[in-house]
Amino acid sequence: MTEIKLTPRLFAAANLCEGDFVADIGTDHAFLPIYLVQSGKALRAVASDIRPEPLARAREHIDKYNLSDKIETVLTNGLCGIEKYDMTDIVIAGMGGLNIIGILDVASFVKERRLRLVLQPMQNIPELAEYLCAQGYAIIKEAPVIDAGKVYRVMQVRYDGASRREDDVEKMLGAYNIAHKSAHPFEFRALCDKFISVMKKKVDGLTLSGKDAVSERETLARLLQLRKEV
Ligand SMILES: C[S@@+](CC[C@H](N)C(=O)[O-])C[C@H]1O[C@@H](n2cnc3c(N)ncnc32)[C@H](O)[C@@H]1O
């Protein structure tokens, strides 16, 4: 069977998995667990989805790659029922940040077992970052990635119980990405551009409605400055 090739976004998520048993929540096509097991980076995996159609698609692909003895599929909402597996890593990719928060918020075993999480939110990134900080999760490492002209944050996260605070810019770009901005200058600039555009719209909207936009202007200025530094 030919080797499966991941898109840059999914490849970045796969590269942040470090253990031998991965649970991929919201798997859809199951490309990520197929890649991990096929390449030997993981020995086995659970691929779950909330909807039967994507899960059927996942099963089809898993069968096609002859991996049905190594990748189990589960129809479930988020992490419900996933606690019975002995996984080392949990991937939640390609979902909105608020959906990811909802999934983590009702799965206390993730904290208790200090499982490694690989998160790739599509929207509401600052909200997810704030939630992770408030809940005692640490972003261990991450790298911005560009895929089909869009930039994504892909982060490896683990609970350690420490309390942290991030400012608005850190919530958008990630403190780790800021500290390592020279490692991925092109992607970091794209990430800055994404939030510069968000903040410009915010400032314009507030200004048009005659409201004070002092803190938004400050945030925008910091984003522009960080962009200039790489
Ligand atoms: C856009 S796809 C992402 C697929 C893959 N993870 C990726 O990153 O390419 C999102 C998938 O998540 C599933 N999903 C959404 N909410 C979910 C939840 N609460 N629990 C499990 N799966 C969910 C959807 O059915 C869909 O198949």
mmCIF file of C-alpha atoms and ligand atoms in Angstrom:
data_model
loop_
_atom_site.group_PDB
_atom_site.id
_atom_site.type_symbol
_atom_site.label_atom_id
_atom_site.label_comp_id
_atom_site.label_asym_id
_atom_site.label_seq_id
_atom_site.Cartn_x
_atom_site.Cartn_y
_atom_site.Cartn_z
ATOM 1 C CA MET A 1 0.000 0.000 0.000
ATOM 2 C CA THR A 2 1.307 3.467 -0.880
ATOM 3 C CA GLU A 3 2.357 5.795 1.909
ATOM 4 C CA ILE A 4 -0.278 8.273 2.942
ATOM 5 C CA LYS A 5 0.760 11.913 2.526
ATOM 6 C CA LEU A 6 -0.568 14.490 4.963
ATOM 7 C CA THR A 7 -1.299 18.137 4.282
ATOM 8 C CA PRO A 8 1.119 20.544 6.067
ATOM 9 C CA ARG A 9 -1.496 21.291 8.768
ATOM 10 C CA LEU A 10 -2.056 17.630 9.632
ATOM 11 C CA PHE A 11 1.655 16.864 9.281
ATOM 12 C CA ALA A 12 2.413 19.549 11.874
ATOM 13 C CA ALA A 13 -0.136 17.966 14.223
ATOM 14 C CA ALA A 14 1.312 14.483 13.631
ATOM 15 C CA ASN A 15 4.798 15.773 14.392
ATOM 16 C CA LEU A 16 3.696 16.978 17.808
ATOM 17 C CA CYS A 17 2.484 13.485 18.797
ATOM 18 C CA GLU A 18 5.165 11.682 20.767
ATOM 19 C CA GLY A 19 3.585 8.583 22.279
ATOM 20 C CA ASP A 20 2.714 5.189 20.843
ATOM 21 C CA PHE A 21 -1.079 5.321 21.212
ATOM 22 C CA VAL A 22 -2.925 8.273 19.748
ATOM 23 C CA ALA A 23 -6.609 9.185 20.003
ATOM 24 C CA ASP A 24 -7.753 11.394 17.126
ATOM 25 C CA ILE A 25 -10.982 13.154 18.102
ATOM 26 C CA GLY A 26 -13.070 14.430 15.188
ATOM 27 C CA THR A 27 -11.035 12.278 12.837
ATOM 28 C CA ASP A 28 -13.234 12.625 9.713
ATOM 29 C CA HIS A 29 -11.050 10.893 7.053
ATOM 30 C CA ALA A 30 -8.669 9.328 9.656
ATOM 31 C CA PHE A 31 -5.643 10.438 7.642
ATOM 32 C CA LEU A 32 -3.739 11.489 10.757
ATOM 33 C CA PRO A 33 -3.957 8.175 12.665
ATOM 34 C CA ILE A 34 -3.348 6.254 9.424
ATOM 35 C CA TYR A 35 -0.164 8.259 8.856
ATOM 36 C CA LEU A 36 1.014 7.819 12.461
ATOM 37 C CA VAL A 37 0.509 4.056 12.496
ATOM 38 C CA GLN A 38 1.671 3.454 8.932
ATOM 39 C CA SER A 39 4.905 5.364 9.574
ATOM 40 C CA GLY A 40 5.502 3.529 12.850
ATOM 41 C CA LYS A 41 5.370 6.752 14.906
ATOM 42 C CA ALA A 42 2.458 5.196 16.801
ATOM 43 C CA LEU A 43 1.701 1.524 17.389
ATOM 44 C CA ARG A 44 -2.059 1.957 17.518
ATOM 45 C CA ALA A 45 -4.789 4.563 17.520
ATOM 46 C CA VAL A 46 -8.421 5.351 18.197
ATOM 47 C CA ALA A 47 -10.202 7.456 15.591
ATOM 48 C CA SER A 48 -13.472 8.994 16.773
ATOM 49 C CA ASP A 49 -16.127 11.248 15.332
ATOM 50 C CA ILE A 50 -19.491 12.560 16.473
ATOM 51 C CA ARG A 51 -21.157 11.832 13.108
ATOM 52 C CA PRO A 52 -21.624 8.431 11.446
ATOM 53 C CA GLU A 53 -20.803 9.622 7.891
ATOM 54 C CA PRO A 54 -17.259 10.833 8.608
ATOM 55 C CA LEU A 55 -16.678 7.768 10.768
ATOM 56 C CA ALA A 56 -17.736 5.495 7.879
ATOM 57 C CA ARG A 57 -15.279 7.411 5.684
ATOM 58 C CA ALA A 58 -12.586 6.894 8.336
ATOM 59 C CA ARG A 59 -13.306 3.149 8.423
ATOM 60 C CA GLU A 60 -13.116 2.923 4.637
ATOM 61 C CA HIS A 61 -9.685 4.573 4.618
ATOM 62 C CA ILE A 62 -8.418 2.489 7.544
ATOM 63 C CA ASP A 63 -9.498 -0.697 5.697
ATOM 64 C CA LYS A 64 -7.934 0.525 2.477
ATOM 65 C CA TYR A 65 -4.590 0.870 4.268
ATOM 66 C CA ASN A 66 -5.036 -2.523 6.003
ATOM 67 C CA LEU A 67 -4.842 -0.979 9.454
ATOM 68 C CA SER A 68 -8.141 -2.086 10.984
ATOM 69 C CA ASP A 69 -6.316 -4.267 13.528
ATOM 70 C CA LYS A 70 -4.372 -1.212 14.764
ATOM 71 C CA ILE A 71 -6.884 1.653 14.487
ATOM 72 C CA GLU A 72 -10.239 1.376 16.231
ATOM 73 C CA THR A 73 -13.107 3.694 15.280
ATOM 74 C CA VAL A 74 -15.557 5.084 17.839
ATOM 75 C CA LEU A 75 -18.758 7.050 17.308
ATOM 76 C CA THR A 76 -18.889 9.507 20.193
ATOM 77 C CA ASN A 77 -19.152 13.129 21.234
ATOM 78 C CA GLY A 78 -15.705 14.502 22.068
ATOM 79 C CA LEU A 79 -13.874 12.452 24.678
ATOM 80 C CA CYS A 80 -16.949 10.625 26.067
ATOM 81 C CA GLY A 81 -16.009 6.955 26.423
ATOM 82 C CA ILE A 82 -12.445 7.572 25.259
ATOM 83 C CA GLU A 83 -11.148 7.440 28.852
ATOM 84 C CA LYS A 84 -11.212 3.623 28.745
ATOM 85 C CA TYR A 85 -8.312 3.638 26.257
ATOM 86 C CA ASP A 86 -4.708 3.744 27.349
ATOM 87 C CA MET A 87 -3.659 6.492 24.938
ATOM 88 C CA THR A 88 -0.579 8.653 25.317
ATOM 89 C CA ASP A 89 -1.693 11.511 23.037
ATOM 90 C CA ILE A 90 -5.002 13.102 22.126
ATOM 91 C CA VAL A 91 -5.321 15.106 18.905
ATOM 92 C CA ILE A 92 -8.198 17.531 18.371
ATOM 93 C CA ALA A 93 -7.641 19.219 15.013
ATOM 94 C CA GLY A 94 -9.716 21.108 12.485
ATOM 95 C CA MET A 95 -12.401 22.189 14.967
ATOM 96 C CA GLY A 96 -13.363 25.574 16.367
ATOM 97 C CA GLY A 97 -11.697 26.697 19.585
ATOM 98 C CA LEU A 98 -15.027 26.823 21.416
ATOM 99 C CA ASN A 99 -15.804 23.247 20.402
ATOM 100 C CA ILE A 100 -12.381 22.169 21.689
ATOM 101 C CA ILE A 101 -13.053 23.965 24.998
ATOM 102 C CA GLY A 102 -16.417 22.181 25.271
ATOM 103 C CA ILE A 103 -14.741 18.809 24.686
ATOM 104 C CA LEU A 104 -11.947 19.362 27.238
ATOM 105 C CA ASP A 105 -14.231 20.874 29.835
ATOM 106 C CA VAL A 106 -16.124 17.624 30.413
ATOM 107 C CA ALA A 107 -13.109 15.297 30.281
ATOM 108 C CA SER A 108 -11.386 15.599 33.660
ATOM 109 C CA PHE A 109 -9.309 12.465 32.957
ATOM 110 C CA VAL A 110 -7.163 14.502 30.547
ATOM 111 C CA LYS A 111 -5.899 16.544 33.496
ATOM 112 C CA GLU A 112 -5.792 13.645 35.971
ATOM 113 C CA ARG A 113 -3.697 11.511 33.608
ATOM 114 C CA ARG A 114 -1.696 14.498 32.359
ATOM 115 C CA LEU A 115 -2.199 13.338 28.788
ATOM 116 C CA ARG A 116 -0.420 15.059 25.954
ATOM 117 C CA LEU A 117 -2.814 17.092 23.796
ATOM 118 C CA VAL A 118 -2.228 18.249 20.252
ATOM 119 C CA LEU A 119 -4.683 21.029 19.468
ATOM 120 C CA GLN A 120 -5.276 22.793 16.171
ATOM 121 C CA PRO A 121 -8.133 25.275 16.460
ATOM 122 C CA MET A 122 -9.723 26.759 13.329
ATOM 123 C CA GLN A 123 -11.376 29.770 14.997
ATOM 124 C CA ASN A 124 -11.554 31.386 18.465
ATOM 125 C CA ILE A 125 -7.844 30.878 19.044
ATOM 126 C CA PRO A 126 -7.467 33.564 21.775
ATOM 127 C CA GLU A 127 -10.472 32.125 23.632
ATOM 128 C CA LEU A 128 -8.899 28.656 23.597
ATOM 129 C CA ALA A 129 -5.521 30.036 24.739
ATOM 130 C CA GLU A 130 -7.218 31.855 27.628
ATOM 131 C CA TYR A 131 -9.102 28.711 28.623
ATOM 132 C CA LEU A 132 -5.943 26.583 28.594
ATOM 133 C CA CYS A 133 -4.086 29.098 30.804
ATOM 134 C CA ALA A 134 -6.969 29.414 33.239
ATOM 135 C CA GLN A 135 -7.305 25.641 33.511
ATOM 136 C CA GLY A 136 -3.637 24.994 34.290
ATOM 137 C CA TYR A 137 -2.606 23.676 30.882
ATOM 138 C CA ALA A 138 0.838 24.604 29.577
ATOM 139 C CA ILE A 139 1.562 25.058 25.890
ATOM 140 C CA ILE A 140 4.777 23.045 25.711
ATOM 141 C CA LYS A 141 5.618 23.781 22.094
ATOM 142 C CA GLU A 142 4.025 24.781 18.852
ATOM 143 C CA ALA A 143 4.740 25.977 15.351
ATOM 144 C CA PRO A 144 2.666 28.116 13.027
ATOM 145 C CA VAL A 145 1.976 26.353 9.747
ATOM 146 C CA ILE A 146 0.721 27.522 6.362
ATOM 147 C CA ASP A 147 -1.551 25.238 4.398
ATOM 148 C CA ALA A 148 -3.365 26.187 1.177
ATOM 149 C CA GLY A 149 -2.687 29.868 1.822
ATOM 150 C CA LYS A 150 -4.031 29.894 5.390
ATOM 151 C CA VAL A 151 -2.041 30.043 8.601
ATOM 152 C CA TYR A 152 -2.766 27.780 11.584
ATOM 153 C CA ARG A 153 -1.563 27.387 15.152
ATOM 154 C CA VAL A 154 -0.800 23.781 16.088
ATOM 155 C CA MET A 155 0.112 23.295 19.736
ATOM 156 C CA GLN A 156 1.278 20.587 22.082
ATOM 157 C CA VAL A 157 -0.342 21.051 25.467
ATOM 158 C CA ARG A 158 -0.191 19.300 28.824
ATOM 159 C CA TYR A 159 -1.818 19.944 32.196
ATOM 160 C CA ASP A 160 0.575 20.897 34.987
ATOM 161 C CA GLY A 161 -1.777 22.798 37.284
ATOM 162 C CA ALA A 162 0.282 26.011 37.270
ATOM 163 C CA SER A 163 -1.565 29.290 36.931
ATOM 164 C CA ARG A 164 -0.505 31.514 34.045
ATOM 165 C CA ARG A 165 -1.719 34.670 32.390
ATOM 166 C CA GLU A 166 -1.252 35.669 28.796
ATOM 167 C CA ASP A 167 -1.824 39.144 27.402
ATOM 168 C CA ASP A 168 -3.979 39.667 24.315
ATOM 169 C CA VAL A 169 -1.113 39.385 21.856
ATOM 170 C CA GLU A 170 0.151 36.166 23.459
ATOM 171 C CA LYS A 171 -3.350 34.711 23.291
ATOM 172 C CA MET A 172 -3.429 35.417 19.558
ATOM 173 C CA LEU A 173 0.095 34.456 18.499
ATOM 174 C CA GLY A 174 1.171 32.139 21.324
ATOM 175 C CA ALA A 175 3.961 32.981 23.792
ATOM 176 C CA TYR A 176 5.995 30.057 22.429
ATOM 177 C CA ASN A 177 5.631 31.292 18.849
ATOM 178 C CA ILE A 178 6.667 34.794 19.896
ATOM 179 C CA ALA A 179 9.744 33.480 21.705
ATOM 180 C CA HIS A 180 10.683 31.343 18.677
ATOM 181 C CA LYS A 181 9.558 33.732 15.956
ATOM 182 C CA SER A 182 12.855 33.574 14.057
ATOM 183 C CA ALA A 183 12.498 29.801 13.636
ATOM 184 C CA HIS A 184 9.524 30.201 11.256
ATOM 185 C CA PRO A 185 9.674 33.827 10.056
ATOM 186 C CA PHE A 186 7.366 33.410 7.063
ATOM 187 C CA GLU A 187 4.674 31.574 9.043
ATOM 188 C CA PHE A 188 5.045 33.927 12.011
ATOM 189 C CA ARG A 189 4.500 36.944 9.770
ATOM 190 C CA ALA A 190 1.394 35.279 8.307
ATOM 191 C CA LEU A 191 0.099 34.679 11.842
ATOM 192 C CA CYS A 192 0.708 38.341 12.714
ATOM 193 C CA ASP A 193 -1.099 39.383 9.505
ATOM 194 C CA LYS A 194 -4.127 37.264 10.413
ATOM 195 C CA PHE A 195 -4.567 39.053 13.734
ATOM 196 C CA ILE A 196 -3.493 42.473 12.415
ATOM 197 C CA SER A 197 -6.426 42.250 10.030
ATOM 198 C CA VAL A 198 -8.771 41.226 12.884
ATOM 199 C CA MET A 199 -7.560 44.091 15.078
ATOM 200 C CA LYS A 200 -7.744 46.665 12.263
ATOM 201 C CA LYS A 201 -11.393 45.759 11.705
ATOM 202 C CA LYS A 202 -12.039 46.015 15.448
ATOM 203 C CA VAL A 203 -10.369 49.422 15.724
ATOM 204 C CA ASP A 204 -12.230 50.720 12.647
ATOM 205 C CA GLY A 205 -15.558 49.457 13.975
ATOM 206 C CA LEU A 206 -15.042 51.038 17.393
ATOM 207 C CA THR A 207 -13.816 54.316 15.877
ATOM 208 C CA LEU A 208 -16.801 54.488 13.507
ATOM 209 C CA SER A 209 -19.221 54.035 16.380
ATOM 210 C CA GLY A 210 -17.449 56.791 18.331
ATOM 211 C CA LYS A 211 -16.040 54.420 20.963
ATOM 212 C CA ASP A 212 -12.679 54.421 22.640
ATOM 213 C CA ALA A 213 -10.247 51.944 21.026
ATOM 214 C CA VAL A 214 -7.136 52.626 23.115
ATOM 215 C CA SER A 215 -6.348 49.057 24.165
ATOM 216 C CA GLU A 216 -7.187 47.689 20.675
ATOM 217 C CA ARG A 217 -4.824 50.247 19.116
ATOM 218 C CA GLU A 218 -2.105 49.183 21.573
ATOM 219 C CA THR A 219 -2.609 45.528 20.675
ATOM 220 C CA LEU A 220 -2.510 46.396 16.978
ATOM 221 C CA ALA A 221 0.701 48.382 17.454
ATOM 222 C CA ARG A 222 2.335 45.431 19.265
ATOM 223 C CA LEU A 223 1.306 43.041 16.492
ATOM 224 C CA LEU A 224 2.759 45.382 13.863
ATOM 225 C CA GLN A 225 5.967 45.719 15.866
ATOM 226 C CA LEU A 226 6.355 41.935 16.260
ATOM 227 C CA ARG A 227 5.767 41.494 12.543
ATOM 228 C CA LYS A 228 8.502 44.036 11.836
ATOM 229 C CA GLU A 229 10.959 42.198 14.100
ATOM 230 C CA VAL A 230 11.113 39.063 11.933
HETATM 231 C C1 LIG B 1 -13.231 19.727 9.734
HETATM 232 S S1 LIG B 1 -13.220 18.105 10.288
HETATM 233 C C2 LIG B 1 -11.543 17.916 10.795
HETATM 234 C C3 LIG B 1 -11.019 16.560 10.485
HETATM 235 C C4 LIG B 1 -9.582 16.298 10.918
HETATM 236 N N1 LIG B 1 -9.474 16.257 12.355
HETATM 237 C C5 LIG B 1 -8.675 17.351 10.343
HETATM 238 O O1 LIG B 1 -8.146 18.157 11.114
HETATM 239 O O2 LIG B 1 -8.473 17.381 9.128
HETATM 240 C C6 LIG B 1 -14.039 18.180 11.851
HETATM 241 C C7 LIG B 1 -14.574 16.830 12.275
HETATM 242 O O3 LIG B 1 -14.858 16.895 13.658
HETATM 243 C C8 LIG B 1 -16.070 16.240 13.914
HETATM 244 N N2 LIG B 1 -16.600 16.786 15.173
HETATM 245 C C9 LIG B 1 -17.135 18.003 15.406
HETATM 246 N N3 LIG B 1 -17.488 18.121 16.696
HETATM 247 C C10 LIG B 1 -17.149 16.948 17.309
HETATM 248 C C11 LIG B 1 -17.255 16.448 18.626
HETATM 249 N N4 LIG B 1 -17.798 17.188 19.608
HETATM 250 N N5 LIG B 1 -16.814 15.212 18.880
HETATM 251 C C12 LIG B 1 -16.277 14.441 17.899
HETATM 252 N N6 LIG B 1 -16.150 14.852 16.631
HETATM 253 C C13 LIG B 1 -16.577 16.096 16.331
HETATM 254 C C14 LIG B 1 -16.912 16.535 12.679
HETATM 255 O O4 LIG B 1 -17.946 15.580 12.516
HETATM 256 C C15 LIG B 1 -15.856 16.457 11.571
HETATM 257 O O5 LIG B 1 -15.755 15.162 11.028
#
